[in-house]
Structures are given as C-alpha cells and as structure tokens.
C-alpha cells in the first residue's frame, strides 16, 4: 500500500470514527431514551446526500480535571450546510453522546462559524439542541462561548430565519439561544427547558416539581409560550421545521417561495354569509373563516396551544405565503389580553422582517379587564401588538368581521396604523364600546332618575336600538374612509387576494433611526 493510500485509509477510518460521536455504547444509551443522535436528526432534516459537514476533526482545548485525556473528533456538535426541498440551510446539531453535549469553547466556535456563514450567504439557520449546558471543566471559556452564540442570534435576528429544535435537555444559560430565535420546536417527554432545574427549585423554594412539569414541551407550548410547537416525537418535530420553512423566505431580502395551486382565486363560499350569529354574544369558529379563504383550506398554525383567543399562522393565498392574525370568538370572546398581545406582536414582527404580507381577521370586543391583567402590564403588552402593526411596512389587509371596539379596534391593524386595505362585512360593529355599555355610560343619569323598572327597561331598549342603528354597522366608518369597502362575506377570498396582488410592489419606509424602542 502506497503512502497516499495509507493516508486516504486513515482519513476514511477517522471519518467513520468521528461519525460515531462518543461511541456505540453512548449511541445505544441515546436510543434507549427514545432519542435520535445528532447525525440521525440531520439525515431526517436534510435532502438525501446534501449534507456538507464542517469542522469534523475539531478537538476541545481544555486541560483541566483530566479533560486532556479524552478527545472526540467534532467535540459534541455537528455543523454544516445542506438543503431542504432544494433550498440551502445551515445546521448545528448538538451531540449528547459526547460529554452530554455540554458546550465547550471549540463547540461554540464551530457554531458561530456556521451562524456567520448563514448570515453571509442569506440562508436559514437551524439549531438542534440536546445538551447538558456549559462544560463545567472549561469555566468562563464555556460561558464566553454562549455569549458569542447569543450575540450572533441577536445580530442576525431579522436577517435570516432562525429555528430551534429542542430534542433533549436545554437548561441554564443555554435556553437563551432558542429564546432569541424566531421559532422553537420541542418534543414531548424527551425535551425540556428551564433556567433552574427541579433540584434548585426544591432547595430554594421547597417546591417538588418534575422536569416535565417545570419545563416540558406541553408546559412551554401552552402556559409560557416559550415553545411554538410541541411535537409528539422527533420525526414530527423535524417535519414541523420542514413545513415551516416552506412558508418563509431564505432571508430578509427575498420573498417566500410561491407554490402552485388549483384553488380558484374567485372561489366564493356561501357559508360565510351565514357564519355570524344573530346574537352578538354568540360565538362562532374563526378557523372556518380562515379555511374558507386559504388555498385548499390549509392553515399552518403557530402557537396553537398558547393564548387561544388569538390565532396566528401561515397560509397561501393564490400561492403567495401570508401571515394570518385572527381573533377567536370561541375563546374568551376573542378578547385581547397579555398573552394574546405578546403572541400576536411577535408573529407580526416576524412577518414584517421577512416580507410576508399580513391578513388580519378582526372580531375583538376589547381588552380583558381585571387586576390580574393590569398588574401584569396589559397596557405595555397590548402596546407591543399596537407597535408591531404600526411599524410593519409589508402589505397589510384587514377584514372587520363583527365586533371591533375601543382601543382594540385601533390595535388590530386598523387604517390608522397604516393598514393598506380595510374591508368590512355588513355585520361589522365599529365603535368605542358595545351598545349595552354605551347606554350605561351615555344615559346613566336618565336611568337613575326613573324608578319604574318597566319604564327603565323601555328607555334602555330604545336607546340601545338607537346606538345600534348608529354604530352596529360598518357604514359610519366607511363614510369617513376608515373602511375601504363593505364586502359580501362569501367573496372575502377573492377580495383579499386581489388586494394582495395589487400591493405586491408596495414600497413603504419608516423614519431613519438607530433602532426602535419597542415597549417591553
């Protein structure tokens, strides 16, 4: 065998060893927990044979606590580039089989290199997390590594899409990278996120709590909103990431890919003419409205189990990717509260950052009252949604379906926040408040002066009818130009698509500034 052949054999053997990470025994242990390895996850995520790995032979540089005696090629993270449905992406996948995936300085350097390449080449960044946290043996070097990752998450926010998959532990400072990215996918029963674990919680607060109860996928997808998706297993988690990418562009200079559709632009839906109940206090399902206007009735929901009184997600309209924001009358009457405002604002800002038009379907009676909301800063949180809509320069089309009262009317992408086209159904009610509340305020003295309950009820009914005649319709707002047109509900799909096509070349800017000061 020639020297050249020997060198090639050494390379092939070393690559094969590197691909085993921490070794077969640790791979088996990973599988026993119901988890895939870093390389198995990448293989499922990327197009076949498209992965190009970087820094396969990197070693850590730590000489403390006996670390100099144990080295693995790649050092706990697999990084590189590949394609998903033919589109370039960059990937970092932490390898739990090597030192529990704990972050070393060299691991952070590998990850930062890929993050820089993603930003430089204008491609999405996908991070698959499965790590025990900072590598304690490296001390401040490990912390410095996290800081450098976080800085890139921040600098490249709004430049390229950043998606985090949590496929194992993600604790302590490690949680901040996913929190800084655009979307986070967790897996039920095998992944968790928290700043301080159950042992610390017990020692400090005396509270007994499991990892799943403290920071599991279901908790973060429904209670905290930290996770946008809670997958049943890793395969589903990876499928979610791939589907999500189909709605978003490569970077902030491009538009999302258009898809072919056989769904007619002019398709009408007579059921929408009947969907609004005669009783204004009766609910209906906003998902039916969304399905009616979306191509083939398909809607990809974000944050499905969090703040269900507002719905956000992606759909295609005539093949064009759009972000949909809709109040849900079936949950808390569609009222806005702290969590709904945060959820909506974050989604609107993502769409605006990545050139995705926003369609808003409005049926909102106001903001949720009460001490819990006020003490929790519903004012500031409501202002986040207001700010997001007002700042957005992408095409914005709004449809007022029914209630649109008070400040919530303004907040939900009104004409006053530079919404381009605002349509209303004939059932729309645009006013400071509902008829009952308005009568209580406007005629309080008259009501108080009447002792006869029959006469009082008669006056109330009369004044309520008068108020409804004036405001329980869209025409006063239309007369003032705040509504561009009152449309027949059955034609909503056609009218929205035509508006979006007209707005495709929209150019709008905001005043020059270093950066904004979003209410936080």
Short mmCIF file of C-alpha atoms in Angstrom, two decimals:
data_model
loop_
_atom_site.label_atom_id
_atom_site.label_comp_id
_atom_site.label_asym_id
_atom_site.label_seq_id
_atom_site.Cartn_x
_atom_site.Cartn_y
_atom_site.Cartn_z
CA UNK A 1 0.00 0.00 0.00
CA UNK A 2 1.40 3.37 -1.00
CA UNK A 3 1.78 6.26 1.43
CA UNK A 4 -1.04 8.05 -0.38
CA UNK A 5 -3.33 5.04 0.02
CA UNK A 6 -2.41 4.75 3.69
CA UNK A 7 -3.24 8.42 4.22
CA UNK A 8 -6.59 8.01 2.48
CA UNK A 9 -7.37 4.93 4.58
CA UNK A 10 -6.54 6.88 7.76
CA UNK A 11 -8.90 9.65 6.63
CA UNK A 12 -11.72 7.20 5.87
CA UNK A 13 -11.24 5.41 9.20
CA UNK A 14 -11.09 8.67 11.13
CA UNK A 15 -14.26 9.94 9.45
CA UNK A 16 -16.03 6.71 10.35
CA UNK A 17 -14.93 7.05 13.97
CA UNK A 18 -15.97 10.70 14.10
CA UNK A 19 -19.44 9.78 12.87
CA UNK A 20 -19.87 7.55 15.93
CA UNK A 21 -19.52 10.57 18.23
CA UNK A 22 -18.99 9.29 21.76
CA UNK A 23 -19.12 5.68 20.61
CA UNK A 24 -21.68 2.94 20.02
CA UNK A 25 -22.38 2.42 23.73
CA UNK A 26 -23.45 6.04 24.15
CA UNK A 27 -25.43 5.92 20.91
CA UNK A 28 -27.32 2.91 22.29
CA UNK A 29 -27.99 4.83 25.51
CA UNK A 30 -29.38 7.74 23.46
CA UNK A 31 -31.70 5.38 21.59
CA UNK A 32 -32.80 3.77 24.86
CA UNK A 33 -34.14 7.19 25.94
CA UNK A 34 -36.24 7.36 22.78
CA UNK A 35 -33.92 9.95 21.25
CA UNK A 36 -32.07 10.10 17.94
CA UNK A 37 -28.45 11.08 17.56
CA UNK A 38 -27.33 14.42 16.11
CA UNK A 39 -26.44 12.83 12.78
CA UNK A 40 -29.68 10.87 12.58
CA UNK A 41 -31.62 14.11 13.10
CA UNK A 42 -29.65 15.85 10.36
CA UNK A 43 -30.28 12.92 7.99
CA UNK A 44 -34.04 13.23 8.57
CA UNK A 45 -33.99 17.01 8.23
CA UNK A 46 -31.96 17.48 5.06
CA UNK A 47 -32.36 16.27 1.49
CA UNK A 48 -30.59 12.96 0.94
CA UNK A 49 -26.82 13.28 0.41
CA UNK A 50 -26.96 17.08 0.64
CA UNK A 51 -25.14 17.50 3.97
CA UNK A 52 -21.69 19.07 3.86
CA UNK A 53 -20.07 18.89 7.28
CA UNK A 54 -17.61 21.44 8.66
CA UNK A 55 -15.02 21.04 11.42
CA UNK A 56 -15.41 17.28 11.79
CA UNK A 57 -11.95 16.97 13.35
CA UNK A 58 -12.11 19.80 15.89
CA UNK A 59 -10.96 18.93 19.45
CA UNK A 60 -11.53 20.79 22.68
CA UNK A 61 -8.54 22.58 24.21
CA UNK A 62 -9.31 22.03 27.89
CA UNK A 63 -6.58 20.55 30.11
CA UNK A 64 -8.42 20.78 33.45
CA UNK A 65 -9.90 17.93 35.53
CA UNK A 66 -8.42 15.24 33.30
CA UNK A 67 -10.11 16.53 30.15
CA UNK A 68 -6.79 16.36 28.30
CA UNK A 69 -7.11 12.56 28.38
CA UNK A 70 -10.41 12.38 26.47
CA UNK A 71 -10.95 13.75 22.99
CA UNK A 72 -13.57 13.06 20.35
CA UNK A 73 -13.45 14.37 16.80
CA UNK A 74 -16.10 17.04 16.37
CA UNK A 75 -16.33 17.74 20.13
CA UNK A 76 -20.03 17.49 20.81
CA UNK A 77 -21.67 19.33 17.93
CA UNK A 78 -22.21 18.51 14.25
CA UNK A 79 -22.25 21.55 11.97
CA UNK A 80 -22.55 22.18 8.26
CA UNK A 81 -24.84 23.03 5.39
CA UNK A 82 -27.36 21.16 3.27
CA UNK A 83 -30.66 21.59 1.50
CA UNK A 84 -34.32 21.14 2.42
CA UNK A 85 -36.50 20.72 -0.66
CA UNK A 86 -33.58 22.08 -2.64
CA UNK A 87 -33.17 25.25 -0.54
CA UNK A 88 -29.89 25.97 1.24
CA UNK A 89 -29.86 25.84 5.06
CA UNK A 90 -27.16 25.78 7.74
CA UNK A 91 -27.39 23.37 10.65
CA UNK A 92 -25.93 22.94 14.14
CA UNK A 93 -26.85 19.71 15.95
CA UNK A 94 -25.55 19.12 19.46
CA UNK A 95 -24.28 15.59 20.09
CA UNK A 96 -25.33 14.29 23.50
CA UNK A 97 -23.09 11.22 23.13
CA UNK A 98 -20.01 13.45 23.59
CA UNK A 99 -19.76 14.87 27.13
CA UNK A 100 -23.54 15.11 27.29
CA UNK A 101 -23.44 17.71 24.53
CA UNK A 102 -22.02 20.20 27.04
CA UNK A 103 -20.76 23.36 25.40
CA UNK A 104 -17.02 23.92 25.10
CA UNK A 105 -15.27 26.93 23.61
CA UNK A 106 -14.41 25.00 20.47
CA UNK A 107 -18.02 23.87 20.09
CA UNK A 108 -19.15 27.48 20.24
CA UNK A 109 -16.55 28.41 17.61
CA UNK A 110 -17.95 25.73 15.30
CA UNK A 111 -21.48 27.00 15.82
CA UNK A 112 -20.52 30.65 15.38
CA UNK A 113 -18.77 29.83 12.11
CA UNK A 114 -21.96 28.30 10.72
CA UNK A 115 -24.08 31.19 12.01
CA UNK A 116 -21.78 33.66 10.25
CA UNK A 117 -21.98 31.65 7.03
CA UNK A 118 -25.79 31.55 7.21
CA UNK A 119 -25.97 35.33 7.55
CA UNK A 120 -23.30 35.95 4.91
CA UNK A 121 -24.94 33.65 2.37
CA UNK A 122 -28.53 34.52 3.22
CA UNK A 123 -29.86 31.13 4.31
CA UNK A 124 -31.93 29.92 7.30
CA UNK A 125 -30.15 28.65 10.41
CA UNK A 126 -31.49 25.55 12.18
CA UNK A 127 -30.14 24.66 15.62
CA UNK A 128 -30.95 21.26 17.12
CA UNK A 129 -30.39 21.41 20.88
CA UNK A 130 -29.56 18.40 23.07
CA UNK A 131 -27.09 19.48 25.71
CA UNK A 132 -26.37 19.35 29.41
CA UNK A 133 -25.35 23.02 29.35
CA UNK A 134 -21.97 24.66 29.76
CA UNK A 135 -18.96 22.36 30.11
CA UNK A 136 -18.08 22.98 33.75
CA UNK A 137 -14.44 21.97 33.30
CA UNK A 138 -13.90 24.93 30.96
CA UNK A 139 -15.23 27.58 33.34
CA UNK A 140 -15.53 31.05 31.87
CA UNK A 141 -14.48 29.85 28.40
CA UNK A 142 -17.75 27.94 28.11
CA UNK A 143 -19.69 30.99 29.26
CA UNK A 144 -17.84 33.12 26.72
CA UNK A 145 -18.86 30.62 24.06
CA UNK A 146 -22.53 31.02 24.93
CA UNK A 147 -22.21 34.78 24.87
CA UNK A 148 -20.75 34.73 21.37
CA UNK A 149 -23.59 32.50 20.16
CA UNK A 150 -26.18 34.82 21.74
CA UNK A 151 -24.59 37.86 20.11
CA UNK A 152 -24.98 36.27 16.70
CA UNK A 153 -28.58 35.29 17.43
CA UNK A 154 -29.17 38.98 18.11
CA UNK A 155 -27.21 40.43 15.18
CA UNK A 156 -28.76 38.05 12.65
CA UNK A 157 -32.30 38.38 14.00
CA UNK A 158 -34.41 39.67 11.14
CA UNK A 159 -31.60 38.92 8.67
CA UNK A 160 -32.07 35.17 8.21
CA UNK A 161 -34.76 32.94 9.75
CA UNK A 162 -33.53 31.15 12.89
CA UNK A 163 -35.28 27.99 14.06
CA UNK A 164 -34.53 25.99 17.22
CA UNK A 165 -35.38 22.33 17.74
CA UNK A 166 -35.22 21.24 21.38
CA UNK A 167 -34.67 17.48 21.24
CA UNK A 168 -33.27 16.92 24.74
CA UNK A 169 -32.18 18.95 27.75
CA UNK A 170 -31.72 22.70 27.36
CA UNK A 171 -31.09 24.29 30.75
CA UNK A 172 -29.45 27.27 32.38
CA UNK A 173 -27.92 29.87 30.08
CA UNK A 174 -28.39 27.54 27.10
CA UNK A 175 -32.09 28.45 26.95
CA UNK A 176 -31.36 31.97 25.78
CA UNK A 177 -30.29 30.99 22.26
CA UNK A 178 -33.66 29.33 21.47
CA UNK A 179 -35.45 32.25 23.13
CA UNK A 180 -33.68 34.63 20.75
CA UNK A 181 -34.57 32.65 17.63
CA UNK A 182 -37.75 33.04 15.60
CA UNK A 183 -39.40 29.68 16.27
CA UNK A 184 -38.88 26.92 18.81
CA UNK A 185 -39.99 23.30 18.41
CA UNK A 186 -39.98 20.98 21.44
CA UNK A 187 -40.62 17.24 21.74
CA UNK A 188 -42.99 15.89 24.38
CA UNK A 189 -41.49 13.81 27.21
CA UNK A 190 -37.87 13.95 25.96
CA UNK A 191 -37.07 17.67 25.86
CA UNK A 192 -37.19 20.37 28.49
CA UNK A 193 -36.14 23.98 29.02
CA UNK A 194 -35.64 25.88 32.27
CA UNK A 195 -33.21 28.32 33.83
CA UNK A 196 -33.06 26.46 37.15
CA UNK A 197 -33.83 22.76 37.47
CA UNK A 198 -36.06 20.83 39.89
CA UNK A 199 -33.23 20.33 42.43
CA UNK A 200 -32.61 24.09 42.71
CA UNK A 201 -36.33 24.80 42.88
CA UNK A 202 -36.65 22.34 45.76
CA UNK A 203 -33.64 23.68 47.68
CA UNK A 204 -34.62 27.34 47.30
CA UNK A 205 -38.41 27.18 47.41
CA UNK A 206 -39.09 23.75 48.87
CA UNK A 207 -41.26 23.01 45.84
CA UNK A 208 -41.38 19.48 44.42
CA UNK A 209 -41.63 19.54 40.63
CA UNK A 210 -40.57 17.20 37.84
CA UNK A 211 -38.55 18.22 34.80
CA UNK A 212 -41.61 17.77 32.59
CA UNK A 213 -43.84 19.84 34.89
CA UNK A 214 -41.23 22.58 35.20
CA UNK A 215 -40.09 22.93 31.61
CA UNK A 216 -41.53 20.24 29.36
CA UNK A 217 -42.85 20.75 25.85
CA UNK A 218 -46.52 20.84 26.87
CA UNK A 219 -45.85 23.43 29.58
CA UNK A 220 -43.94 25.77 27.29
CA UNK A 221 -46.36 25.32 24.38
CA UNK A 222 -49.46 26.10 26.46
CA UNK A 223 -48.51 28.09 29.57
CA UNK A 224 -45.36 30.14 28.98
CA UNK A 225 -45.44 30.42 25.19
CA UNK A 226 -41.68 29.76 25.05
CA UNK A 227 -42.28 26.93 22.57
CA UNK A 228 -44.23 27.50 19.37
CA UNK A 229 -44.73 23.78 18.73
CA UNK A 230 -44.92 20.64 20.90
CA UNK A 231 -44.23 17.59 18.74
CA UNK A 232 -45.22 14.05 19.69
CA UNK A 233 -41.81 12.71 18.64
CA UNK A 234 -38.61 13.78 16.92
CA UNK A 235 -39.82 12.82 13.45
CA UNK A 236 -42.84 15.09 13.87
CA UNK A 237 -40.61 17.85 15.22
CA UNK A 238 -38.41 17.68 12.14
CA UNK A 239 -41.46 17.58 9.84
CA UNK A 240 -42.72 20.76 11.53
CA UNK A 241 -39.42 22.53 10.84
CA UNK A 242 -39.53 21.49 7.18
CA UNK A 243 -43.13 22.62 6.72
CA UNK A 244 -42.44 25.90 8.49
CA UNK A 245 -39.60 26.63 6.08
CA UNK A 246 -41.96 26.21 3.12
CA UNK A 247 -43.78 29.42 4.15
CA UNK A 248 -40.78 31.66 4.77
CA UNK A 249 -38.04 33.18 2.59
CA UNK A 250 -34.33 32.47 2.68
CA UNK A 251 -33.53 35.90 4.12
CA UNK A 252 -34.84 39.41 4.64
CA UNK A 253 -34.05 40.47 1.07
CA UNK A 254 -36.20 37.81 -0.57
CA UNK A 255 -39.83 36.76 -0.63
CA UNK A 256 -41.20 33.39 0.39
CA UNK A 257 -41.44 30.89 -2.47
CA UNK A 258 -44.76 30.83 -4.31
CA UNK A 259 -46.48 27.49 -4.72
CA UNK A 260 -48.74 26.22 -7.47
CA UNK A 261 -52.43 25.93 -6.66
CA UNK A 262 -55.57 24.83 -8.49
CA UNK A 263 -57.80 26.65 -5.99
CA UNK A 264 -59.62 29.37 -7.99
CA UNK A 265 -58.97 32.96 -6.93
CA UNK A 266 -62.64 33.76 -7.39
CA UNK A 267 -63.89 30.83 -5.31
CA UNK A 268 -66.83 32.07 -3.24
CA UNK A 269 -68.13 30.46 -0.07
CA UNK A 270 -71.81 30.96 0.69
CA UNK A 271 -71.35 29.59 4.23
CA UNK A 272 -69.58 32.81 5.22
CA UNK A 273 -72.80 34.73 4.59
CA UNK A 274 -74.36 32.71 7.41
CA UNK A 275 -71.46 32.30 9.85
CA UNK A 276 -72.06 35.40 12.01
CA UNK A 277 -74.81 34.61 14.59
CA UNK A 278 -77.75 36.98 15.01
CA UNK A 279 -76.96 37.13 18.73
CA UNK A 280 -73.83 39.32 19.09
CA UNK A 281 -72.88 37.41 22.25
CA UNK A 282 -72.85 34.06 20.47
CA UNK A 283 -69.53 32.61 19.33
CA UNK A 284 -68.53 31.11 16.01
CA UNK A 285 -65.33 29.39 14.92
CA UNK A 286 -62.75 31.66 13.26
CA UNK A 287 -60.90 28.60 11.93
CA UNK A 288 -63.79 28.12 9.49
CA UNK A 289 -63.27 31.61 8.11
CA UNK A 290 -59.52 31.02 7.74
CA UNK A 291 -60.06 27.68 5.97
CA UNK A 292 -62.58 29.29 3.67
CA UNK A 293 -60.19 31.90 2.31
CA UNK A 294 -56.90 29.93 2.34
CA UNK A 295 -55.71 27.94 -0.66
CA UNK A 296 -57.18 24.42 -0.38
CA UNK A 297 -58.32 25.26 3.15
CA UNK A 298 -54.81 24.70 4.53
CA UNK A 299 -53.54 26.67 7.53
CA UNK A 300 -50.22 26.16 9.33
CA UNK A 301 -50.81 27.40 12.85
CA UNK A 302 -48.15 28.85 15.15
CA UNK A 303 -48.53 28.74 18.96
CA UNK A 304 -51.64 26.60 18.63
CA UNK A 305 -52.00 25.83 22.34
CA UNK A 306 -50.98 29.22 23.74
CA UNK A 307 -53.29 32.26 24.09
CA UNK A 308 -56.03 30.58 22.06
CA UNK A 309 -58.10 33.78 21.96
CA UNK A 310 -55.90 34.90 19.08
CA UNK A 311 -54.89 32.74 16.12
CA UNK A 312 -51.66 33.22 14.19
CA UNK A 313 -50.10 31.20 11.41
CA UNK A 314 -49.29 30.88 7.73
CA UNK A 315 -51.39 30.09 4.71
CA UNK A 316 -51.14 30.51 0.95
CA UNK A 317 -53.46 32.82 -0.96
CA UNK A 318 -53.20 32.23 -4.71
CA UNK A 319 -49.86 30.57 -4.00
CA UNK A 320 -48.47 33.53 -2.07
CA UNK A 321 -47.36 32.98 1.54
CA UNK A 322 -49.22 35.21 4.01
CA UNK A 323 -49.31 35.57 7.77
CA UNK A 324 -52.80 35.40 9.25
CA UNK A 325 -53.75 37.03 12.56
CA UNK A 326 -57.31 36.44 13.74
CA UNK A 327 -59.31 36.89 16.92
CA UNK A 328 -61.08 33.70 18.06
CA UNK A 329 -64.62 34.40 19.37
CA UNK A 330 -64.82 30.84 20.78
CA UNK A 331 -62.15 31.61 23.41
CA UNK A 332 -62.70 34.49 25.85
CA UNK A 333 -64.96 36.04 23.18
CA UNK A 334 -61.81 36.86 21.19
CA UNK A 335 -60.70 39.46 23.71
CA UNK A 336 -57.09 40.65 23.73
CA UNK A 337 -55.06 40.00 26.88
CA UNK A 338 -51.39 39.92 27.88
CA UNK A 339 -50.53 36.61 26.24
CA UNK A 340 -52.58 37.19 23.10
CA UNK A 341 -50.90 40.56 22.60
CA UNK A 342 -47.40 39.09 23.02
CA UNK A 343 -48.20 36.21 20.71
CA UNK A 344 -49.64 38.43 18.02
CA UNK A 345 -46.89 41.04 18.23
CA UNK A 346 -44.07 38.53 17.89
CA UNK A 347 -45.70 36.97 14.83
CA UNK A 348 -46.45 40.30 13.14
CA UNK A 349 -42.85 41.41 13.63
CA UNK A 350 -41.53 38.19 12.11
CA UNK A 351 -43.75 38.59 9.05
CA UNK A 352 -42.66 42.19 8.64
CA UNK A 353 -38.97 41.31 8.99
CA UNK A 354 -39.22 38.68 6.25
CA UNK A 355 -41.51 40.33 3.69
CA UNK A 356 -44.59 38.22 4.39
CA UNK A 357 -47.91 40.09 3.88
CA UNK A 358 -50.27 40.15 6.87
CA UNK A 359 -54.00 39.42 6.69
CA UNK A 360 -55.96 40.31 9.85
CA UNK A 361 -59.43 38.92 10.56
CA UNK A 362 -60.98 41.05 13.28
CA UNK A 363 -63.69 40.26 15.82
CA UNK A 364 -62.49 41.78 19.07
CA UNK A 365 -64.65 43.19 21.88
CA UNK A 366 -61.76 44.84 23.73
CA UNK A 367 -59.02 44.06 26.25
CA UNK A 368 -59.54 41.64 29.12
CA UNK A 369 -60.32 43.59 32.33
CA UNK A 370 -59.22 42.84 35.88
CA UNK A 371 -56.44 43.29 38.41
CA UNK A 372 -54.50 40.29 37.15
CA UNK A 373 -54.23 41.83 33.71
CA UNK A 374 -53.49 45.34 34.93
CA UNK A 375 -50.87 44.19 37.44
CA UNK A 376 -49.34 42.04 34.72
CA UNK A 377 -48.91 45.12 32.49
CA UNK A 378 -51.63 44.51 29.92
CA UNK A 379 -51.08 48.14 28.90
CA UNK A 380 -47.45 47.55 27.94
CA UNK A 381 -48.17 44.17 26.39
CA UNK A 382 -51.12 45.49 24.41
CA UNK A 383 -48.82 48.25 23.18
CA UNK A 384 -46.50 45.58 21.75
CA UNK A 385 -49.18 44.44 19.32
CA UNK A 386 -50.10 48.04 18.54
CA UNK A 387 -46.43 48.83 17.91
CA UNK A 388 -45.86 45.76 15.75
CA UNK A 389 -48.76 46.56 13.44
CA UNK A 390 -47.96 50.26 13.28
CA UNK A 391 -44.30 49.61 12.48
CA UNK A 392 -44.91 46.94 9.82
CA UNK A 393 -44.33 48.02 6.22
CA UNK A 394 -45.32 44.79 4.46
CA UNK A 395 -48.70 44.68 2.67
CA UNK A 396 -51.46 44.66 5.30
CA UNK A 397 -55.06 43.71 4.55
CA UNK A 398 -57.66 43.81 7.30
CA UNK A 399 -61.18 42.40 7.35
CA UNK A 400 -63.56 43.57 10.08
CA UNK A 401 -65.98 40.69 10.62
CA UNK A 402 -68.04 41.67 13.65
CA UNK A 403 -67.03 43.45 16.86
CA UNK A 404 -64.25 45.99 16.71
CA UNK A 405 -64.49 48.06 19.87
CA UNK A 406 -62.42 50.74 21.54
CA UNK A 407 -58.65 50.56 21.65
CA UNK A 408 -58.71 47.01 20.34
CA UNK A 409 -60.18 48.33 17.07
CA UNK A 410 -57.14 50.54 16.63
CA UNK A 411 -54.68 47.84 17.68
CA UNK A 412 -55.91 45.17 15.25
CA UNK A 413 -54.33 46.60 12.10
CA UNK A 414 -56.73 49.49 11.59
CA UNK A 415 -56.42 52.07 8.83
CA UNK A 416 -54.88 54.40 11.42
CA UNK A 417 -51.90 52.02 11.79
CA UNK A 418 -51.24 52.18 8.04
CA UNK A 419 -53.20 49.11 7.04
CA UNK A 420 -53.30 49.30 3.26
CA UNK A 421 -56.77 47.92 2.62
CA UNK A 422 -59.51 47.56 5.23
CA UNK A 423 -62.64 45.66 4.30
CA UNK A 424 -65.69 45.12 6.47
CA UNK A 425 -68.51 42.64 6.41
CA UNK A 426 -72.02 44.10 6.78
CA UNK A 427 -72.07 42.57 10.28
CA UNK A 428 -69.12 44.70 11.44
CA UNK A 429 -69.63 46.89 14.51
CA UNK A 430 -67.00 49.61 14.86
CA UNK A 431 -67.50 51.71 17.96
CA UNK A 432 -65.97 52.81 21.24
CA UNK A 433 -67.88 50.03 23.00
CA UNK A 434 -70.86 47.72 22.68
CA UNK A 435 -74.42 49.01 22.87
CA UNK A 436 -75.10 47.82 26.45
CA UNK A 437 -72.02 49.51 27.86
CA UNK A 438 -72.57 52.66 25.84
CA UNK A 439 -76.15 53.07 27.09
CA UNK A 440 -74.96 52.65 30.69
CA UNK A 441 -72.50 55.50 30.21
CA UNK A 442 -74.49 57.86 27.99
CA UNK A 443 -77.79 57.63 29.83
CA UNK A 444 -76.72 56.92 33.39
CA UNK A 445 -78.50 59.98 34.82
CA UNK A 446 -81.74 59.34 32.93
CA UNK A 447 -81.75 55.71 34.05
CA UNK A 448 -81.13 56.67 37.66
CA UNK A 449 -83.99 59.16 37.62
CA UNK A 450 -86.55 56.53 36.52
CA UNK A 451 -87.90 54.42 39.38
CA UNK A 452 -90.36 52.30 37.41
CA UNK A 453 -88.44 49.22 36.23
CA UNK A 454 -90.72 48.80 33.21
CA UNK A 455 -90.12 52.38 32.08
CA UNK A 456 -86.40 51.99 32.72
CA UNK A 457 -86.25 48.84 30.61
CA UNK A 458 -88.24 50.56 27.86
CA UNK A 459 -85.83 53.53 27.79
CA UNK A 460 -82.84 51.20 27.82
CA UNK A 461 -84.20 49.21 24.86
CA UNK A 462 -85.00 52.39 22.96
CA UNK A 463 -81.55 53.95 23.49
CA UNK A 464 -79.81 50.66 22.78
CA UNK A 465 -81.62 50.35 19.44
CA UNK A 466 -80.68 53.95 18.66
CA UNK A 467 -77.00 53.27 19.40
CA UNK A 468 -77.02 50.04 17.38
CA UNK A 469 -78.60 51.83 14.43
CA UNK A 470 -75.75 54.33 14.52
CA UNK A 471 -72.76 52.12 15.32
CA UNK A 472 -73.63 48.42 14.96
CA UNK A 473 -72.70 48.51 11.30
CA UNK A 474 -69.64 49.45 9.26
CA UNK A 475 -71.10 52.40 7.40
CA UNK A 476 -70.17 55.30 9.66
CA UNK A 477 -66.52 54.19 9.46
CA UNK A 478 -66.91 53.68 5.70
CA UNK A 479 -68.35 57.16 5.31
CA UNK A 480 -65.18 58.57 6.87
CA UNK A 481 -62.84 56.47 4.69
CA UNK A 482 -61.65 54.26 7.55
CA UNK A 483 -63.17 51.28 5.72
CA UNK A 484 -62.22 50.96 2.05
CA UNK A 485 -65.21 48.82 1.14
CA UNK A 486 -68.03 46.84 2.70
CA UNK A 487 -67.94 43.41 1.09
CA UNK A 488 -70.17 40.37 0.89
CA UNK A 489 -68.61 37.71 3.18
CA UNK A 490 -68.80 34.99 0.51
CA UNK A 491 -66.36 36.99 -1.65
CA UNK A 492 -63.71 37.50 1.04
CA UNK A 493 -61.11 35.21 -0.54
CA UNK A 494 -61.32 36.93 -3.90
CA UNK A 495 -61.22 40.45 -2.46
CA UNK A 496 -58.27 39.73 -0.16
CA UNK A 497 -56.25 38.04 -2.91
CA UNK A 498 -56.91 40.87 -5.34
CA UNK A 499 -55.81 43.40 -2.71
CA UNK A 500 -52.61 41.43 -2.06
CA UNK A 501 -51.82 41.22 -5.77
CA UNK A 502 -52.23 44.99 -6.07
CA UNK A 503 -49.95 45.51 -3.07
CA UNK A 504 -47.20 43.17 -4.31
CA UNK A 505 -44.98 46.08 -5.31
CA UNK A 506 -45.61 48.13 -2.16
CA UNK A 507 -42.77 50.37 -1.01
CA UNK A 508 -43.03 51.99 2.41
CA UNK A 509 -40.41 53.00 4.95
CA UNK A 510 -40.14 54.26 8.50
CA UNK A 511 -38.13 57.29 9.68
CA UNK A 512 -34.37 56.74 9.86
CA UNK A 513 -33.23 55.66 13.31
CA UNK A 514 -30.58 53.58 15.05
CA UNK A 515 -33.28 51.20 16.24
CA UNK A 516 -36.73 51.40 17.74
CA UNK A 517 -37.62 51.21 21.42
CA UNK A 518 -40.34 48.59 21.47
CA UNK A 519 -42.36 48.61 24.73
CA UNK A 520 -41.02 45.61 26.67
#
